[in-house]
CSV table of C-alpha atoms in Angstrom, one decimal:
chain,number,residue,atom,x,y,z
A,28,MET,CA,0.0,0.0,0.0
A,29,SER,CA,1.4,3.3,-1.0
A,30,HIS,CA,1.8,6.3,1.2
A,31,ASP,CA,-0.9,8.2,-0.7
A,32,THR,CA,-3.5,5.5,0.1
A,33,LEU,CA,-3.0,5.5,3.8
A,34,PRO,CA,-6.1,6.6,5.8
A,35,HIS,CA,-5.8,10.0,7.3
A,36,PRO,CA,-6.2,10.0,11.1
A,37,ARG,CA,-9.4,11.5,12.3
A,38,PRO,CA,-9.0,14.8,14.1
A,39,ARG,CA,-9.8,14.5,17.8
A,40,PRO,CA,-12.7,16.7,18.9
A,41,GLY,CA,-11.4,19.8,20.7
A,42,PRO,CA,-12.8,21.0,23.9
A,43,GLY,CA,-16.2,22.5,23.7
A,44,PRO,CA,-17.3,25.8,25.1
A,45,ARG,CA,-17.0,26.4,28.8
A,46,SER,CA,-20.7,26.4,29.3
A,47,GLY,CA,-21.5,23.1,27.6
A,48,LYS,CA,-20.5,19.5,27.5
A,49,THR,CA,-18.9,17.7,24.4
A,50,ASP,CA,-18.4,14.1,23.7
A,51,GLY,CA,-14.7,14.3,24.4
A,52,ASP,CA,-15.2,16.0,27.8
A,53,PRO,CA,-16.8,13.6,30.2
A,54,THR,CA,-16.3,15.9,33.1
A,55,GLY,CA,-18.4,18.8,31.8
A,56,PRO,CA,-21.8,19.7,33.0
A,57,PRO,CA,-24.7,17.4,31.8
A,58,PRO,CA,-26.7,18.5,28.8
A,59,ALA,CA,-29.8,20.5,29.5
A,60,ARG,CA,-32.1,17.7,28.5
A,61,ARG,CA,-30.7,15.5,31.3
A,62,ARG,CA,-31.2,18.1,34.1
A,63,ARG,CA,-33.8,17.3,36.6
A,64,HIS,CA,-36.2,20.1,37.2
A,65,TRP,CA,-37.8,19.9,40.6
A,66,THR,CA,-41.3,21.3,40.8
A,67,LYS,CA,-43.5,21.9,43.8
A,68,ARG,CA,-46.3,19.4,43.9
A,69,PRO,CA,-49.6,20.5,45.5
A,70,ASN,CA,-50.3,19.0,48.9
A,71,PRO,CA,-54.0,19.3,49.5
A,72,LEU,CA,-53.8,17.7,53.0
A,73,ALA,CA,-51.2,20.2,54.1
A,74,GLY,CA,-53.2,23.1,52.7
A,75,LEU,CA,-56.3,21.9,54.5
A,76,GLY,CA,-54.4,21.6,57.8
A,77,SER,CA,-53.0,25.1,57.4
A,78,LEU,CA,-56.4,26.5,56.7
A,79,VAL,CA,-57.9,24.8,59.8
A,80,TRP,CA,-55.0,26.1,61.9
A,81,LEU,CA,-55.5,29.6,60.5
A,82,VAL,CA,-59.2,29.6,61.4
A,83,ILE,CA,-58.4,28.4,64.9
A,84,VAL,CA,-55.9,31.3,65.4
A,85,ILE,CA,-58.0,34.0,63.7
A,86,ILE,CA,-61.3,33.4,65.4
A,87,PRO,CA,-60.1,34.3,69.0
A,88,ILE,CA,-58.3,37.4,67.6
A,89,TYR,CA,-61.3,38.5,65.7
A,90,ALA,CA,-63.6,38.0,68.7
A,91,MET,CA,-61.2,40.0,70.9
A,92,LEU,CA,-61.0,42.9,68.4
A,93,SER,CA,-64.7,42.9,67.9
A,94,ALA,CA,-65.5,43.0,71.6
A,95,SER,CA,-62.9,45.8,72.2
A,96,LEU,CA,-64.9,47.9,69.8
A,97,THR,CA,-68.2,47.3,71.5
A,98,SER,CA,-69.8,49.3,74.3
A,99,GLN,CA,-69.8,47.7,77.8
A,100,ASP,CA,-73.6,47.3,77.9
A,101,LYS,CA,-73.6,45.2,74.7
A,102,ALA,CA,-70.5,43.2,75.5
A,103,LEU,CA,-72.3,40.1,76.8
A,104,SER,CA,-75.4,40.2,74.6
A,105,GLY,CA,-75.7,38.7,71.1
A,106,ASN,CA,-73.3,36.6,69.1
A,107,PRO,CA,-69.7,37.3,69.9
A,108,LEU,CA,-68.6,36.6,66.3
A,109,ARG,CA,-71.1,39.1,64.9
A,110,PRO,CA,-69.4,42.4,63.9
A,111,PRO,CA,-70.3,45.3,66.2
A,112,THR,CA,-73.3,47.3,64.9
A,113,SER,CA,-72.0,50.6,66.3
A,114,PRO,CA,-68.2,50.3,66.8
A,115,THR,CA,-66.7,52.7,69.2
A,116,LEU,CA,-63.1,53.7,70.4
A,117,ASP,CA,-64.2,54.7,73.9
A,118,ASN,CA,-62.6,51.6,75.4
A,119,TYR,CA,-59.2,52.5,73.9
A,120,ASN,CA,-59.6,56.0,75.2
A,121,THR,CA,-60.4,54.6,78.6
A,122,VAL,CA,-57.3,52.4,78.5
A,123,LEU,CA,-55.0,55.2,77.3
A,124,ASN,CA,-56.2,57.6,79.9
A,125,SER,CA,-55.8,55.2,82.8
A,126,GLY,CA,-52.0,55.1,83.1
A,127,PHE,CA,-51.4,52.7,80.2
A,128,GLY,CA,-48.3,54.7,79.2
A,129,HIS,CA,-46.7,54.2,82.6
A,130,LEU,CA,-47.4,50.4,82.5
A,131,LEU,CA,-46.1,50.2,79.0
A,132,SER,CA,-42.8,52.0,79.8
A,133,ASN,CA,-42.2,49.7,82.9
A,134,THR,CA,-42.9,46.6,80.8
A,135,VAL,CA,-40.5,47.8,78.0
A,136,ILE,CA,-37.8,48.5,80.6
A,137,VAL,CA,-38.2,45.0,82.1
A,138,ALA,CA,-38.2,43.3,78.7
A,139,VAL,CA,-35.1,45.2,77.4
A,140,ALA,CA,-33.2,44.6,80.6
A,141,VAL,CA,-34.1,40.9,80.7
A,142,VAL,CA,-33.0,40.5,77.0
A,143,GLY,CA,-29.7,42.3,77.7
A,144,ILE,CA,-28.9,40.2,80.7
A,145,VAL,CA,-29.7,37.0,78.9
A,146,LEU,CA,-27.6,37.9,75.9
A,147,VAL,CA,-24.6,39.2,77.8
A,148,LEU,CA,-24.4,36.1,80.0
A,149,CYS,CA,-25.7,33.3,77.8
A,150,VAL,CA,-23.8,33.9,74.6
A,151,PRO,CA,-20.3,33.6,76.3
A,152,LEU,CA,-21.5,30.7,78.4
A,153,ALA,CA,-22.7,28.8,75.4
A,154,TYR,CA,-19.5,29.5,73.5
A,155,VAL,CA,-17.4,28.2,76.4
A,156,ALA,CA,-19.6,25.1,76.7
A,157,VAL,CA,-19.1,24.4,73.0
A,158,ARG,CA,-15.4,25.2,72.7
A,159,THR,CA,-14.1,23.9,76.0
A,160,ARG,CA,-13.5,20.1,76.1
A,161,ASP,CA,-12.7,19.5,79.8
A,162,ARG,CA,-15.2,17.7,82.0
A,163,TRP,CA,-15.7,20.7,84.3
A,164,SER,CA,-17.3,22.8,81.6
A,165,GLY,CA,-19.6,19.9,80.6
A,166,LEU,CA,-20.5,19.4,84.3
A,167,ALA,CA,-21.2,23.1,84.7
A,168,PHE,CA,-23.4,23.1,81.6
A,169,ARG,CA,-25.4,20.1,82.8
A,170,VAL,CA,-25.9,21.7,86.3
A,171,PHE,CA,-26.9,24.9,84.7
A,172,LEU,CA,-29.6,23.1,82.6
A,173,LEU,CA,-31.2,21.8,85.8
A,174,GLY,CA,-33.0,25.2,85.8
A,175,VAL,CA,-35.2,23.9,83.0
A,176,ALA,CA,-36.7,21.4,85.4
A,177,ILE,CA,-37.3,23.8,88.3
A,178,PRO,CA,-40.6,25.7,88.1
A,179,ALA,CA,-40.8,29.3,89.3
A,180,GLN,CA,-43.6,28.4,91.7
A,181,ALA,CA,-41.3,26.0,93.6
A,182,VAL,CA,-38.8,28.7,94.5
A,183,VAL,CA,-41.0,31.8,94.8
A,184,VAL,CA,-40.8,31.8,98.7
A,185,PRO,CA,-36.9,31.6,98.8
A,186,LEU,CA,-36.8,34.3,96.1
A,187,TYR,CA,-39.1,36.5,98.1
A,188,LEU,CA,-36.9,36.2,101.2
A,189,LEU,CA,-33.7,36.9,99.1
A,190,ILE,CA,-35.2,39.9,97.4
A,191,ALA,CA,-36.4,41.3,100.8
A,192,LYS,CA,-32.9,40.8,102.3
A,193,LEU,CA,-31.3,42.6,99.3
A,194,ASP,CA,-33.8,45.5,99.8
A,195,LEU,CA,-35.1,45.1,96.2
A,196,TYR,CA,-38.7,44.5,97.0
A,197,ASP,CA,-41.3,46.7,95.2
A,198,SER,CA,-38.8,47.7,92.4
A,199,LEU,CA,-38.3,46.8,88.8
A,200,LEU,CA,-35.1,44.9,89.7
A,201,ALA,CA,-37.2,42.5,91.7
A,202,VAL,CA,-38.9,41.6,88.5
A,203,ILE,CA,-36.0,41.8,86.1
A,204,LEU,CA,-33.5,39.5,87.9
A,205,PRO,CA,-35.7,36.5,88.5
A,206,THR,CA,-37.2,36.7,85.1
A,207,ALA,CA,-33.8,36.7,83.5
A,208,ALA,CA,-32.6,33.9,85.7
A,209,PHE,CA,-35.4,31.6,84.6
A,210,ALA,CA,-35.0,32.5,81.0
A,211,MET,CA,-31.3,31.6,80.9
A,212,PRO,CA,-31.4,27.8,80.9
A,213,VAL,CA,-33.5,27.5,77.8
A,214,SER,CA,-31.5,30.3,76.2
A,215,VAL,CA,-28.2,28.5,76.8
A,216,LEU,CA,-29.7,25.3,75.4
A,217,VAL,CA,-30.7,27.0,72.2
A,218,LEU,CA,-27.4,28.8,71.8
A,219,VAL,CA,-25.3,25.7,72.4
A,220,GLY,CA,-27.3,23.8,69.8
A,221,THR,CA,-26.7,26.7,67.3
A,222,LEU,CA,-23.0,27.1,68.0
A,223,ARG,CA,-22.3,23.4,67.7
A,224,ASP,CA,-23.4,23.7,64.0
A,225,VAL,CA,-20.5,26.1,63.3
A,226,SER,CA,-17.8,24.2,61.3
A,227,GLU,CA,-14.7,23.4,63.2
A,228,GLU,CA,-12.6,24.3,60.2
A,229,LEU,CA,-13.6,27.9,60.5
A,230,TYR,CA,-12.4,28.0,64.1
A,231,GLU,CA,-9.1,26.4,63.0
A,232,ALA,CA,-8.6,28.8,60.2
A,233,MET,CA,-9.0,31.8,62.5
A,234,ALA,CA,-6.7,30.2,65.1
A,235,LEU,CA,-4.0,29.8,62.4
A,236,ASP,CA,-4.4,33.5,61.6
A,237,GLY,CA,-3.6,34.2,65.3
A,238,ALA,CA,-7.1,35.1,66.4
A,239,SER,CA,-7.8,35.0,70.1
A,240,PRO,CA,-10.9,33.3,71.6
A,241,GLN,CA,-12.5,36.7,72.2
A,242,ARG,CA,-12.0,37.6,68.5
A,243,MET,CA,-13.5,34.2,67.4
A,244,LEU,CA,-16.5,34.8,69.6
A,245,PHE,CA,-17.3,38.3,68.2
A,246,GLN,CA,-16.2,37.8,64.6
A,247,LEU,CA,-17.2,34.2,64.0
A,248,ALA,CA,-19.5,32.6,66.6
A,249,ILE,CA,-21.9,35.5,67.1
A,250,PRO,CA,-22.4,36.3,63.3
A,251,MET,CA,-23.0,32.6,62.5
A,252,ALA,CA,-25.4,32.2,65.4
A,253,ARG,CA,-27.6,35.2,64.7
A,254,GLY,CA,-30.6,32.9,64.1
A,255,GLY,CA,-30.2,31.3,67.5
A,256,ILE,CA,-29.7,34.7,69.1
A,257,SER,CA,-32.9,36.0,67.5
A,258,THR,CA,-34.7,33.0,68.9
A,259,VAL,CA,-33.3,33.8,72.4
A,260,VAL,CA,-34.3,37.5,72.1
A,261,ILE,CA,-37.9,36.6,71.2
A,262,TYR,CA,-38.1,34.0,73.9
A,263,ALA,CA,-36.7,36.2,76.7
A,264,ALA,CA,-38.8,39.2,75.6
A,265,LEU,CA,-41.9,37.0,75.7
A,266,GLN,CA,-41.0,35.7,79.2
A,267,ALA,CA,-40.6,39.3,80.4
A,268,TRP,CA,-43.6,40.7,78.6
A,269,ASN,CA,-46.1,38.0,79.7
A,270,GLY,CA,-44.7,37.5,83.2
A,271,PHE,CA,-47.3,37.6,85.9
A,272,LEU,CA,-46.0,35.7,88.9
A,273,PHE,CA,-42.9,37.8,89.7
A,274,PRO,CA,-44.6,41.2,89.3
A,275,LEU,CA,-47.5,40.0,91.5
A,276,ILE,CA,-45.3,38.7,94.3
A,277,PHE,CA,-42.4,41.1,94.3
A,278,THR,CA,-44.2,44.4,93.7
A,279,GLN,CA,-46.9,46.2,95.6
A,280,SER,CA,-47.2,49.8,94.7
A,281,ASP,CA,-48.3,51.4,91.4
A,282,GLY,CA,-44.7,52.6,90.6
A,283,PRO,CA,-43.2,49.3,89.3
A,284,ARG,CA,-46.5,47.9,88.0
A,285,VAL,CA,-46.4,46.3,84.6
A,286,LEU,CA,-49.0,45.6,81.9
A,287,THR,CA,-50.0,42.1,83.2
A,288,LEU,CA,-50.9,43.6,86.6
A,289,GLY,CA,-52.5,46.7,85.0
A,290,LEU,CA,-55.2,44.4,83.6
A,291,PHE,CA,-56.6,44.3,87.2
A,292,ASN,CA,-57.6,47.9,86.8
A,293,TYR,CA,-60.7,46.8,84.9
A,294,VAL,CA,-61.7,44.1,87.4
A,295,SER,CA,-63.7,45.4,90.3
A,296,GLN,CA,-65.7,43.8,93.2
A,297,PHE,CA,-69.0,44.1,91.3
A,298,GLY,CA,-67.9,43.2,87.7
A,299,VAL,CA,-65.4,43.3,84.9
A,300,ASN,CA,-65.2,45.9,82.1
A,301,ILE,CA,-64.7,43.3,79.4
A,302,PRO,CA,-64.4,45.7,76.4
A,303,ALA,CA,-61.8,47.8,78.2
A,304,LEU,CA,-59.9,44.7,79.3
A,305,LEU,CA,-59.7,43.3,75.8
A,306,ALA,CA,-58.7,46.8,74.4
A,307,SER,CA,-55.8,46.8,76.9
A,308,VAL,CA,-54.8,43.3,75.8
A,309,VAL,CA,-54.8,44.4,72.2
A,310,LEU,CA,-52.7,47.5,72.9
A,311,SER,CA,-50.2,45.5,75.0
A,312,GLY,CA,-49.8,42.8,72.3
A,313,ILE,CA,-48.8,45.2,69.6
A,314,PRO,CA,-45.2,46.0,70.7
A,315,ILE,CA,-44.2,42.3,71.1
A,316,PHE,CA,-45.8,41.5,67.8
A,317,VAL,CA,-43.7,44.2,66.1
A,318,VAL,CA,-40.6,42.6,67.7
A,319,TYR,CA,-41.5,39.3,66.2
A,320,LEU,CA,-42.0,40.9,62.7
A,321,VAL,CA,-38.6,42.5,62.9
A,322,ALA,CA,-36.8,39.3,64.0
A,323,ARG,CA,-38.9,36.7,62.2
A,324,ARG,CA,-36.6,36.3,59.2
A,325,ALA,CA,-33.5,35.6,61.4
A,326,LEU,CA,-35.7,33.4,63.6
A,327,VAL,CA,-36.9,31.2,60.7
A,328,GLY,CA,-33.5,31.2,59.2
A,329,GLY,CA,-32.0,30.0,62.5
A,330,LEU,CA,-34.4,27.1,62.6
A,331,MET,CA,-33.5,26.1,59.1
A,332,GLY,CA,-29.7,26.3,59.4
A,333,VAL,CA,-26.7,28.1,60.8
A,334,GLY,CA,-26.9,31.8,60.6
A,335,GLY,CA,-30.0,31.8,58.5
A,336,LYS,CA,-28.4,30.1,55.5
């Protein structure tokens, strides 16, 4: 066979474009026709359950708003789910003119102080519990969590004697300190679970850069745990906002009175002003609802993953 009749070698296919896959490049991305497109399938059962739950939640709120717009003589007559025929804002005027601002300011002070104490103490404590490997830190963490199993009613008498000895009775500190103490065990538990999800490689990388434990706490742990911190903020704020036992036992005068005790202003020996009472409940629930709206994205993100990712 002569040289002219020899078959010419086939040219090898060159690399295709960066965005596609060729026959000679097995490592490229799969063709578009092979990609799996995930679509959301309708779930009628979940939709029905959500609708039922929405109705269960909405009906009491609607009844409360409707009754707060009704005059006192019509509060207990007729269907409570029927819209008021002649709505009035007199109940809200009664609440606002009966010292509601003073009660609200005291409650805000208590809530902000409780949240601040819980964050200042619980975030470093959870960080130490996660990063320290000795048995003493683990033992301290387990002893600290015993507070979850201790109800406030079981220690209210010793707390009363302690607060009286410290000369804190009938003051806002008598409400702030016990409320923060009973909010700390659950807060530490939430923060420890969040900080344990932070990758160990991130700590090692910062340690190789010469970062101190304090720097790792403020520049790595706290930003990555903002979802858990938001959960703790909402939990501690709710505990302070809805607290009733400690303000009832540890305060006496009108000076340190909070919103939960202010509801007694509409309860007398001969009856209850139900519309004004419900109007006070509506007004007292608005601030904590605003706090939830502000922190809900970080809260939901913290439940789905580290740092809201």
